[in-house]
Amino acid sequence: MSLGIMATINQTITGETAELIAADFDITVEVETFELSDLLKEEELDVSQLESRAPIVTIMGHVDHGKTSLLDKIRETRIASGEAGGITQHIGAYHLKVGGNSITFLDTPGHEAFTSMRARGANITDIVVLVVAADDKVQPQTIEAIQHARAADVPIIVAVNKIDRPESDPMRIQQELLAHELIPEDLGGSNIFVKVSAKTGEGIDELLEMIHLQAEILELKSTPKGSARGTIIESRVRKGQGPVGTVLVQRGTIKIGDFFVMGSIHGRIRAMFNESGVPLVEAGPSIPVEISGLSNVPEVGELFVVLDDEKNARLIAEEHEYKLRAETIREQQKTSLDNLFNKIEEGEATELRLILKGDVQGSVEALKTSIEQIGDERISPRFLLCAVGNVTETDITLASASDAIIVGFNVQMDAKAREIRANEGVDVRLYDVIYNALDDIKAAMEGLLEPEIREEIVGHLEIREVFSSGKNGMVVGGLVTDGKMYRNCMIRVLRNEKNIFEGSIISLKRFKDDVQEVLQNYECGLVLEFSEIENGDIVEAYEQIEESAKL
Ligand code: GDP
């Protein structure tokens, strides 16, 4: 603490600090630099160990164009026939074998989820299947899906769905997509188009084949060897199992008993299941598995890393949590300081937040326009809400949350609002004369401004005699040429009009007597804390006057 570091006994201190402290006890410290987060770094891939892996596919498209139906149909034809029991668990993804190849489908996450996962660094989709209904047209969400896929730099396969419907017109869809630069191969482009029906199953084999083809072009590779890592694609609390998370393995092989960390959560894999509820002992690249043994529910998009050692897993998780907490505290401090003095201190504009309520729209508008004219570059009003009606509970909550003042014109406060207002400490002002409202708001804004400090010259004194240095400073004599001098007054010493000293009058004497003040044309003695003072110097006495700022 004497080094200025307020660390508790459980907190980590830097190597440097440890060295300083240890030196006081004559102990030598050897600092070994080691960052826990280094353990999370990905190993270089060993090219000789690379194997191809299954592509990870996300289905996107406009609502009702058949995303869910298409996934269901693929599952139905591929899994129910082969594996035991079909899909019993919803785990956010599933893996299926078609011929000798496999594909992993992510459950349609919605476009925002797709992108927010990407924002967390989890760019896990290799191929997007864009579903467009042939009996409809390219819709806003179709375009949005294209944009999201492009932003992620992921190839798009277009599945023109519902071709079983008599009114379907796949050619029109193709035509419309040209405008979005999705050009089929037969027109000289590079995008794969497949006509499918999620209802009859027509075209689904071809779609799966095209996914393989695209995957081959992408040369998707990974290795089941080495340290294992993946991404959390879904999480929840399951009855009897506690928090569970679906890990999509990206490299290495995860096994039961492995220690792991993801964000601030750590643990040991207790059990693993695939989408059919079949228990597994291990899972390799592109395989989604639900694991249990987590200390908490992880966030989707979180990186999952297997570590050799339980202690490191725990330490990394704790460090992560500690960092998160420190960040939150910093955020909170930032907002509250912002509101208080930072902005004003830095000369930045500040604002008075207001909620206006009035009896009719006309009066609300009139009040708002008048208030907008108050203020200048230092402070201005900001309206969080301007509405007709009484002051309600919601208004109070909003004002409390945003540190705003409520101004009501020709309205009342609801009983409920009155009740909670006392607890929330919100300033509510009700008026029936518009000028009173304006005066008060002006005063409130002035109150938010820093007071202005003005200097006023009190008088001047010319030094005529420098006596000696007394125990409190230099003893000098002089004549008050204008104004006056008084004890403890702030002064500056001027020589050739240059300011050479700032201080105050320590004591003031006329003959042998201490006095409070000496007026113009009188001589006096005074003590100053300025040893270089000379005959002829001018002592200028002044006051600083604080005035509240005016608008
Ligand atoms: P999502 O919102 O994109 O997931 O669309 P859904 O899969 O829920 O499908 C919307 C509607 O279209 C449902 O009523 C489906 O039965 C229907 N539908 C989906 N695919 C086809 C198809 O290929 N043919 C026909 N006739 N109907 C389909």
Coordinates of N, CA, C and O in Angstrom, one line a residue, residues 268-411:
R268 N -14.3 -29.6 -16.0 CA -13.8 -30.8 -16.6 C -14.9 -31.5 -17.3 O -16.0 -31.6 -16.7
I269 N -14.7 -32.0 -18.5 CA -15.8 -32.6 -19.2 C -16.3 -33.9 -18.5 O -15.5 -34.9 -18.3
R270 N -17.5 -33.9 -18.0 CA -18.1 -35.0 -17.3 C -18.8 -36.0 -18.2 O -18.7 -37.2 -18.1
A271 N -19.5 -35.4 -19.2 CA -20.2 -36.3 -20.1 C -20.3 -35.5 -21.5 O -20.2 -34.3 -21.5
M272 N -20.5 -36.3 -22.6 CA -20.6 -35.7 -23.9 C -21.7 -36.5 -24.6 O -21.7 -37.7 -24.6
F273 N -22.5 -35.7 -25.3 CA -23.6 -36.4 -26.1 C -23.6 -35.7 -27.5 O -23.4 -34.5 -27.7
N274 N -24.0 -36.5 -28.5 CA -24.2 -35.9 -29.8 C -25.7 -35.6 -29.9 O -26.5 -35.7 -29.0
E275 N -26.1 -35.1 -31.1 CA -27.5 -34.6 -31.3 C -28.5 -35.7 -31.2 O -29.7 -35.4 -31.0
S276 N -28.1 -37.0 -31.2 CA -29.1 -38.1 -31.1 C -29.1 -38.5 -29.6 O -29.8 -39.5 -29.3
G277 N -28.4 -37.8 -28.7 CA -28.4 -38.2 -27.3 C -27.5 -39.4 -27.1 O -27.5 -40.0 -26.0
V278 N -26.7 -39.7 -28.0 CA -25.7 -40.9 -27.9 C -24.5 -40.4 -27.1 O -23.9 -39.4 -27.5
P279 N -24.2 -41.1 -26.0 CA -23.0 -40.6 -25.3 C -21.7 -40.9 -26.1 O -21.6 -41.9 -26.8
L280 N -20.8 -40.0 -26.1 CA -19.5 -40.1 -26.8 C -18.4 -40.0 -25.8 O -18.5 -39.5 -24.7
V281 N -17.2 -40.6 -26.1 CA -16.0 -40.4 -25.3 C -15.1 -39.4 -25.8 O -14.3 -38.8 -25.1
E282 N -15.2 -39.2 -27.1 CA -14.3 -38.1 -27.7 C -15.0 -37.5 -29.0 O -15.9 -38.1 -29.5
A283 N -14.5 -36.4 -29.3 CA -15.0 -35.7 -30.6 C -13.9 -34.9 -31.2 O -13.2 -34.2 -30.5
G284 N -13.8 -35.1 -32.5 CA -12.8 -34.4 -33.3 C -13.3 -33.2 -34.1 O -14.4 -32.8 -33.9
P285 N -12.5 -32.7 -35.0 CA -12.9 -31.5 -35.8 C -14.2 -31.6 -36.5 O -14.6 -32.6 -37.0
S286 N -14.9 -30.4 -36.5 CA -16.2 -30.2 -37.1 C -17.4 -31.0 -36.4 O -18.5 -31.1 -36.9
I287 N -17.1 -31.7 -35.3 CA -18.1 -32.4 -34.6 C -18.7 -31.5 -33.5 O -18.0 -31.0 -32.7
P288 N -20.1 -31.4 -33.5 CA -20.7 -30.7 -32.4 C -21.1 -31.6 -31.3 O -21.7 -32.7 -31.6
V289 N -20.7 -31.3 -30.1 CA -21.1 -32.2 -28.9 C -21.6 -31.3 -27.8 O -21.1 -30.2 -27.5
E290 N -22.6 -31.9 -27.1 CA -23.0 -31.1 -25.9 C -22.2 -31.7 -24.7 O -22.1 -32.9 -24.5
I291 N -21.6 -30.8 -23.9 CA -20.8 -31.3 -22.8 C -21.4 -30.8 -21.5 O -22.0 -29.8 -21.4
S292 N -21.2 -31.6 -20.4 CA -21.6 -31.2 -19.1 C -20.4 -31.2 -18.2 O -19.3 -31.8 -18.6
G293 N -20.5 -30.5 -17.1 CA -19.3 -30.4 -16.2 C -18.8 -28.9 -16.1 O -17.7 -28.6 -15.8
L294 N -19.7 -28.0 -16.5 CA -19.4 -26.6 -16.6 C -19.7 -25.9 -15.2 O -20.6 -26.3 -14.5
S295 N -18.9 -24.9 -14.9 CA -19.1 -24.2 -13.6 C -20.3 -23.1 -13.8 O -20.8 -22.7 -12.8
N296 N -20.6 -22.8 -15.0 CA -21.7 -21.8 -15.3 C -22.1 -21.9 -16.7 O -21.5 -22.7 -17.5
V297 N -23.1 -21.2 -17.1 CA -23.6 -21.2 -18.5 C -22.7 -20.2 -19.3 O -22.7 -19.1 -19.1
P298 N -22.1 -20.8 -20.3 CA -21.2 -19.9 -21.1 C -21.9 -19.1 -22.2 O -23.1 -19.4 -22.5
E299 N -21.2 -18.1 -22.7 CA -21.9 -17.3 -23.7 C -21.6 -17.9 -25.1 O -20.5 -18.5 -25.3
V300 N -22.6 -17.8 -26.0 CA -22.4 -18.3 -27.3 C -21.3 -17.5 -28.0 O -21.3 -16.3 -27.9
G301 N -20.5 -18.2 -28.8 CA -19.4 -17.6 -29.5 C -18.1 -17.6 -28.7 O -17.1 -17.2 -29.2
E302 N -18.2 -18.1 -27.4 CA -17.0 -18.1 -26.6 C -16.0 -19.2 -27.1 O -16.4 -20.3 -27.5
L303 N -14.7 -18.9 -27.0 CA -13.7 -19.9 -27.4 C -13.6 -20.9 -26.3 O -13.5 -20.6 -25.1
F304 N -13.5 -22.2 -26.7 CA -13.4 -23.3 -25.8 C -12.0 -23.9 -25.9 O -11.6 -24.3 -27.0
V305 N -11.2 -24.0 -24.8 CA -9.8 -24.5 -25.0 C -9.6 -25.5 -23.9 O -9.9 -25.4 -22.7
V306 N -9.0 -26.7 -24.4 CA -8.6 -27.7 -23.4 C -7.2 -27.5 -22.9 O -6.3 -27.1 -23.7
L307 N -7.0 -27.6 -21.6 CA -5.7 -27.4 -21.0 C -5.3 -28.7 -20.3 O -6.1 -29.5 -19.9
D308 N -4.0 -28.8 -20.1 CA -3.5 -30.0 -19.5 C -3.8 -30.1 -18.0 O -3.8 -31.1 -17.3
D309 N -4.0 -28.9 -17.4 CA -3.8 -28.8 -16.0 C -5.0 -28.0 -15.4 O -5.5 -27.0 -15.9
E310 N -5.6 -28.5 -14.4 CA -6.8 -27.9 -13.8 C -6.5 -26.5 -13.2 O -7.3 -25.6 -13.4
K311 N -5.3 -26.4 -12.6 CA -5.0 -25.2 -11.9 C -4.9 -24.0 -12.9 O -5.5 -23.0 -12.7
N312 N -4.3 -24.3 -14.1 CA -4.2 -23.2 -15.1 C -5.6 -22.9 -15.6 O -5.8 -21.7 -15.9
A313 N -6.4 -23.9 -15.8 CA -7.8 -23.6 -16.3 C -8.5 -22.7 -15.4 O -9.1 -21.7 -15.8
R314 N -8.3 -23.0 -14.1 CA -9.0 -22.2 -13.1 C -8.4 -20.7 -13.1 O -9.2 -19.8 -13.0
L315 N -7.1 -20.7 -13.1 CA -6.4 -19.3 -13.0 C -6.8 -18.5 -14.2 O -7.1 -17.3 -14.1
I316 N -6.9 -19.1 -15.4 CA -7.2 -18.3 -16.6 C -8.6 -17.8 -16.5 O -8.9 -16.6 -16.8
A317 N -9.5 -18.7 -16.0 CA -10.9 -18.3 -15.9 C -11.0 -17.1 -14.9 O -11.8 -16.2 -15.1
E318 N -10.3 -17.2 -13.8 CA -10.4 -16.2 -12.8 C -9.8 -14.9 -13.3 O -10.4 -13.8 -13.0
E319 N -8.7 -15.0 -14.0 CA -8.1 -13.8 -14.6 C -9.1 -13.1 -15.5 O -9.3 -11.9 -15.5
H320 N -9.8 -13.9 -16.3 CA -10.7 -13.4 -17.3 C -11.9 -12.7 -16.5 O -12.2 -11.5 -16.9
E321 N -12.3 -13.3 -15.5 CA -13.4 -12.7 -14.7 C -13.0 -11.4 -14.1 O -13.7 -10.4 -14.0
Y322 N -11.8 -11.4 -13.6 CA -11.2 -10.2 -12.9 C -11.1 -9.1 -13.9 O -11.5 -8.0 -13.6
K323 N -10.7 -9.4 -15.1 CA -10.6 -8.4 -16.1 C -11.9 -7.8 -16.5 O -12.1 -6.6 -16.6
L324 N -12.9 -8.7 -16.6 CA -14.3 -8.3 -17.0 C -14.8 -7.4 -15.9 O -15.4 -6.3 -16.2
R325 N -14.5 -7.7 -14.6 CA -15.1 -6.9 -13.5 C -14.4 -5.5 -13.5 O -15.1 -4.5 -13.4
A326 N -13.1 -5.5 -13.7 CA -12.4 -4.3 -13.8 C -12.9 -3.4 -14.9 O -13.1 -2.2 -14.7
E327 N -13.2 -4.0 -16.0 CA -13.8 -3.3 -17.2 C -15.1 -2.7 -16.8 O -15.4 -1.5 -17.1
T328 N -16.0 -3.5 -16.1 CA -17.3 -3.0 -15.8 C -17.2 -1.8 -14.8 O -17.9 -0.8 -15.0
I329 N -16.3 -1.9 -13.9 CA -16.1 -0.8 -12.9 C -15.6 0.5 -13.6 O -16.1 1.5 -13.4
R330 N -14.7 0.3 -14.6 CA -14.2 1.4 -15.3 C -15.3 2.1 -16.1 O -15.4 3.3 -16.1
E331 N -16.1 1.3 -16.7 CA -17.3 1.8 -17.5 C -18.2 2.6 -16.6 O -18.5 3.7 -16.9
Q332 N -18.5 2.1 -15.4 CA -19.4 2.8 -14.5 C -18.8 4.1 -14.1 O -19.5 5.1 -14.1
Q333 N -17.5 4.1 -13.7 CA -16.9 5.3 -13.3 C -16.9 6.3 -14.4 O -17.2 7.5 -14.2
K334 N -16.7 5.8 -15.6 CA -16.7 6.7 -16.7 C -18.0 7.5 -16.9 O -18.0 8.7 -16.9
T335 N -19.1 6.8 -16.8 CA -20.4 7.4 -17.0 C -20.7 8.4 -15.9 O -21.1 9.5 -16.2
S336 N -20.4 8.0 -14.7 CA -20.8 8.9 -13.6 C -19.9 10.2 -13.6 O -20.4 11.3 -13.4
L337 N -18.6 10.0 -13.9 CA -17.7 11.2 -13.9 C -18.1 12.1 -15.1 O -18.2 13.3 -14.9
D338 N -18.5 11.5 -16.2 CA -18.9 12.2 -17.4 C -20.0 13.2 -17.0 O -19.9 14.4 -17.3
N339 N -21.0 12.6 -16.2 CA -22.1 13.5 -15.9 C -21.7 14.6 -14.9 O -22.2 15.7 -15.0
L340 N -20.8 14.3 -14.1 CA -20.5 15.3 -13.1 C -19.6 16.4 -13.5 O -20.0 17.5 -14.0
F341 N -18.3 16.2 -13.5 CA -17.4 17.4 -13.7 C -16.5 17.2 -14.9 O -16.1 18.2 -15.4
N342 N -16.2 16.0 -15.4 CA -15.2 15.9 -16.4 C -15.5 16.8 -17.6 O -14.6 17.5 -18.0
K343 N -16.7 16.7 -18.1 CA -17.0 17.4 -19.3 C -16.8 18.9 -19.1 O -16.2 19.6 -20.0
I344 N -17.4 19.4 -18.0 CA -17.3 20.8 -17.8 C -15.9 21.2 -17.6 O -15.4 22.2 -18.1
E345 N -15.1 20.4 -16.8 CA -13.7 20.7 -16.5 C -13.0 20.8 -17.8 O -12.2 21.7 -18.0
E346 N -13.2 19.9 -18.7 CA -12.5 19.9 -20.0 C -13.0 21.0 -21.0 O -12.6 21.0 -22.1
G347 N -14.0 21.7 -20.5 CA -14.5 22.8 -21.3 C -15.5 22.2 -22.4 O -15.8 22.9 -23.3
E348 N -15.8 20.9 -22.2 CA -16.7 20.3 -23.2 C -18.1 20.7 -22.9 O -18.4 21.1 -21.8
A349 N -18.9 20.6 -23.9 CA -20.3 21.0 -23.7 C -21.0 20.1 -22.8 O -20.7 18.9 -22.7
T350 N -21.9 20.6 -22.0 CA -22.7 19.7 -21.1 C -24.1 19.9 -21.4 O -24.5 20.8 -22.1
E351 N -25.0 19.1 -20.7 CA -26.4 19.3 -21.1 C -27.3 19.1 -19.9 O -26.9 18.5 -18.9
L352 N -28.4 19.8 -20.0 CA -29.4 19.6 -19.0 C -30.5 18.7 -19.6 O -31.1 19.0 -20.6
R353 N -30.7 17.5 -19.0 CA -31.6 16.6 -19.6 C -33.0 16.8 -19.1 O -33.2 17.0 -17.9
L354 N -34.0 16.9 -20.0 CA -35.3 17.3 -19.6 C -36.4 16.3 -20.1 O -36.2 15.7 -21.2
I355 N -37.4 16.2 -19.4 CA -38.6 15.5 -19.8 C -39.7 16.5 -19.8 O -40.0 17.1 -18.7
L356 N -40.4 16.8 -20.9 CA -41.4 17.8 -20.9 C -42.8 17.1 -21.0 O -43.0 16.2 -21.9
K357 N -43.7 17.5 -20.2 CA -45.1 17.0 -20.3 C -46.0 18.2 -20.3 O -45.8 19.2 -19.5
G358 N -47.0 18.2 -21.2 CA -47.9 19.4 -21.3 C -49.3 18.9 -21.5 O -49.6 17.8 -21.8
D359 N -50.2 19.9 -21.4 CA -51.7 19.5 -21.5 C -52.1 19.3 -22.9 O -52.9 18.4 -23.2
V360 N -51.5 20.1 -23.8 CA -51.8 19.9 -25.3 C -50.5 20.0 -26.0 O -49.5 20.5 -25.6
Q361 N -50.5 19.4 -27.2 CA -49.3 19.3 -28.1 C -48.8 20.7 -28.3 O -47.6 20.9 -28.2
G362 N -49.7 21.7 -28.5 CA -49.3 23.1 -28.8 C -48.4 23.6 -27.6 O -47.4 24.3 -27.9
S363 N -48.8 23.4 -26.4 CA -48.0 24.0 -25.3 C -46.7 23.2 -25.1 O -45.7 23.9 -24.8
V364 N -46.7 22.0 -25.4 CA -45.4 21.2 -25.3 C -44.4 21.8 -26.3 O -43.3 22.0 -26.0
E365 N -44.9 22.0 -27.5 CA -44.1 22.5 -28.6 C -43.6 23.9 -28.3 O -42.4 24.2 -28.4
A366 N -44.5 24.7 -27.7 CA -44.1 26.1 -27.4 C -43.0 26.1 -26.4 O -42.0 26.8 -26.5
L367 N -43.2 25.3 -25.3 CA -42.2 25.2 -24.2 C -40.9 24.7 -24.7 O -39.8 25.3 -24.4
K368 N -41.0 23.7 -25.6 CA -39.7 23.1 -26.1 C -38.9 24.2 -26.9 O -37.7 24.3 -26.7
T369 N -39.6 24.9 -27.8 CA -39.0 25.9 -28.6 C -38.3 26.9 -27.8 O -37.2 27.4 -28.0
S370 N -39.1 27.4 -26.7 CA -38.5 28.4 -25.9 C -37.3 27.9 -25.1 O -36.3 28.6 -24.9
I371 N -37.4 26.7 -24.6 CA -36.2 26.2 -23.8 C -35.0 26.0 -24.7 O -33.9 26.2 -24.3
E372 N -35.3 25.6 -26.0 CA -34.1 25.4 -26.9 C -33.3 26.6 -27.1 O -32.1 26.6 -27.4
Q373 N -33.9 27.8 -26.9 CA -33.2 29.0 -27.1 C -32.3 29.4 -25.9 O -31.5 30.3 -26.0
I374 N -32.5 28.7 -24.7 CA -31.7 29.0 -23.6 C -30.4 28.2 -23.8 O -30.4 27.1 -24.4
G375 N -29.3 28.7 -23.3 CA -28.1 27.9 -23.4 C -27.2 28.4 -24.5 O -27.6 29.3 -25.3
D376 N -25.9 28.0 -24.4 CA -25.0 28.4 -25.4 C -24.0 27.2 -25.7 O -24.4 26.1 -25.5
E377 N -22.8 27.5 -26.1 CA -21.9 26.4 -26.4 C -21.4 25.7 -25.2 O -20.9 24.5 -25.3
R378 N -21.6 26.2 -24.0 CA -21.2 25.5 -22.8 C -22.2 24.5 -22.3 O -21.9 23.5 -21.8
I379 N -23.5 24.9 -22.4 CA -24.5 24.0 -22.0 C -25.8 24.2 -22.8 O -26.1 25.2 -23.3
S380 N -26.4 23.0 -23.0 CA -27.7 23.1 -23.8 C -28.7 22.1 -23.3 O -28.3 21.1 -22.6
P381 N -30.0 22.3 -23.5 CA -30.9 21.4 -23.0 C -31.0 20.1 -24.0 O -30.7 20.3 -25.2
R382 N -31.3 19.0 -23.4 CA -31.5 17.8 -24.2 C -32.8 17.2 -23.8 O -33.0 16.9 -22.6
F383 N -33.7 17.0 -24.8 CA -35.1 16.5 -24.4 C -35.1 15.0 -24.6 O -34.9 14.5 -25.7
L384 N -35.3 14.3 -23.5 CA -35.4 12.8 -23.6 C -36.8 12.4 -24.0 O -37.0 11.4 -24.6
L385 N -37.8 13.3 -23.7 CA -39.2 12.9 -24.0 C -40.0 14.2 -24.0 O -39.9 15.0 -23.0
C386 N -40.8 14.4 -25.0 CA -41.7 15.6 -25.0 C -43.1 15.0 -25.3 O -43.3 14.4 -26.4
A387 N -44.0 15.1 -24.4 CA -45.3 14.4 -24.7 C -46.5 15.1 -24.0 O -46.3 15.9 -23.1
V388 N -47.7 14.7 -24.4 CA -48.9 15.3 -23.8 C -49.3 14.3 -22.7 O -49.2 13.1 -22.9
G389 N -49.8 14.9 -21.6 CA -50.3 14.0 -20.5 C -49.7 14.3 -19.2 O -48.7 15.0 -19.1
N390 N -50.3 13.7 -18.1 CA -49.8 13.9 -16.8 C -48.4 13.2 -16.6 O -48.0 12.4 -17.4
V391 N -47.7 13.6 -15.6 CA -46.4 13.0 -15.2 C -46.7 11.6 -14.7 O -47.4 11.5 -13.7
T392 N -46.2 10.6 -15.3 CA -46.5 9.2 -14.9 C -45.2 8.6 -14.2 O -44.1 9.1 -14.2
E393 N -45.5 7.4 -13.7 CA -44.5 6.5 -13.1 C -43.3 6.3 -14.1 O -42.2 6.4 -13.7
T394 N -43.7 6.0 -15.4 CA -42.6 5.8 -16.4 C -41.7 7.0 -16.5 O -40.5 6.8 -16.7
D395 N -42.3 8.2 -16.5 CA -41.5 9.4 -16.7 C -40.5 9.5 -15.5 O -39.4 9.8 -15.7
I396 N -41.0 9.2 -14.3 CA -40.1 9.2 -13.1 C -38.9 8.2 -13.3 O -37.8 8.6 -13.1
T397 N -39.3 7.0 -13.7 CA -38.2 6.0 -13.9 C -37.2 6.5 -14.9 O -36.0 6.3 -14.7
L398 N -37.7 7.0 -16.0 CA -36.8 7.5 -17.1 C -35.9 8.6 -16.6 O -34.7 8.6 -16.8
A399 N -36.5 9.5 -15.8 CA -35.8 10.7 -15.3 C -34.7 10.2 -14.4 O -33.6 10.6 -14.4
S400 N -35.1 9.2 -13.5 CA -34.2 8.7 -12.5 C -33.0 8.0 -13.2 O -31.8 8.2 -12.8
A401 N -33.3 7.2 -14.2 CA -32.3 6.5 -14.9 C -31.3 7.4 -15.7 O -30.2 7.1 -15.9
S402 N -31.8 8.5 -16.1 CA -31.0 9.3 -17.0 C -30.6 10.7 -16.4 O -30.1 11.5 -17.0
D403 N -30.9 10.8 -15.1 CA -30.5 12.0 -14.4 C -31.2 13.2 -15.0 O -30.5 14.2 -15.3
A404 N -32.5 13.2 -15.2 CA -33.1 14.3 -15.9 C -34.1 15.0 -15.0 O -34.5 14.5 -13.9
I405 N -34.5 16.2 -15.4 CA -35.5 16.9 -14.6 C -36.8 16.9 -15.4 O -36.8 16.9 -16.6
I406 N -37.9 16.7 -14.7 CA -39.2 16.7 -15.4 C -39.9 18.0 -15.2 O -40.0 18.6 -14.2
V407 N -40.3 18.6 -16.4 CA -41.0 19.9 -16.4 C -42.4 19.6 -16.9 O -42.6 19.1 -18.0
G408 N -43.4 19.9 -16.1 CA -44.8 19.8 -16.5 C -45.5 21.1 -16.6 O -45.3 22.0 -15.8
F409 N -46.3 21.2 -17.7 CA -46.9 22.5 -17.9 C -48.4 22.2 -18.0 O -48.9 21.5 -18.9
N410 N -49.2 22.8 -17.1 CA -50.6 22.6 -17.0 C -51.0 21.1 -16.9 O -52.0 20.7 -17.4
V411 N -50.2 20.4 -16.2 CA -50.5 19.0 -16.0 C -50.3 18.6 -14.5 O -49.7 19.4 -13.7

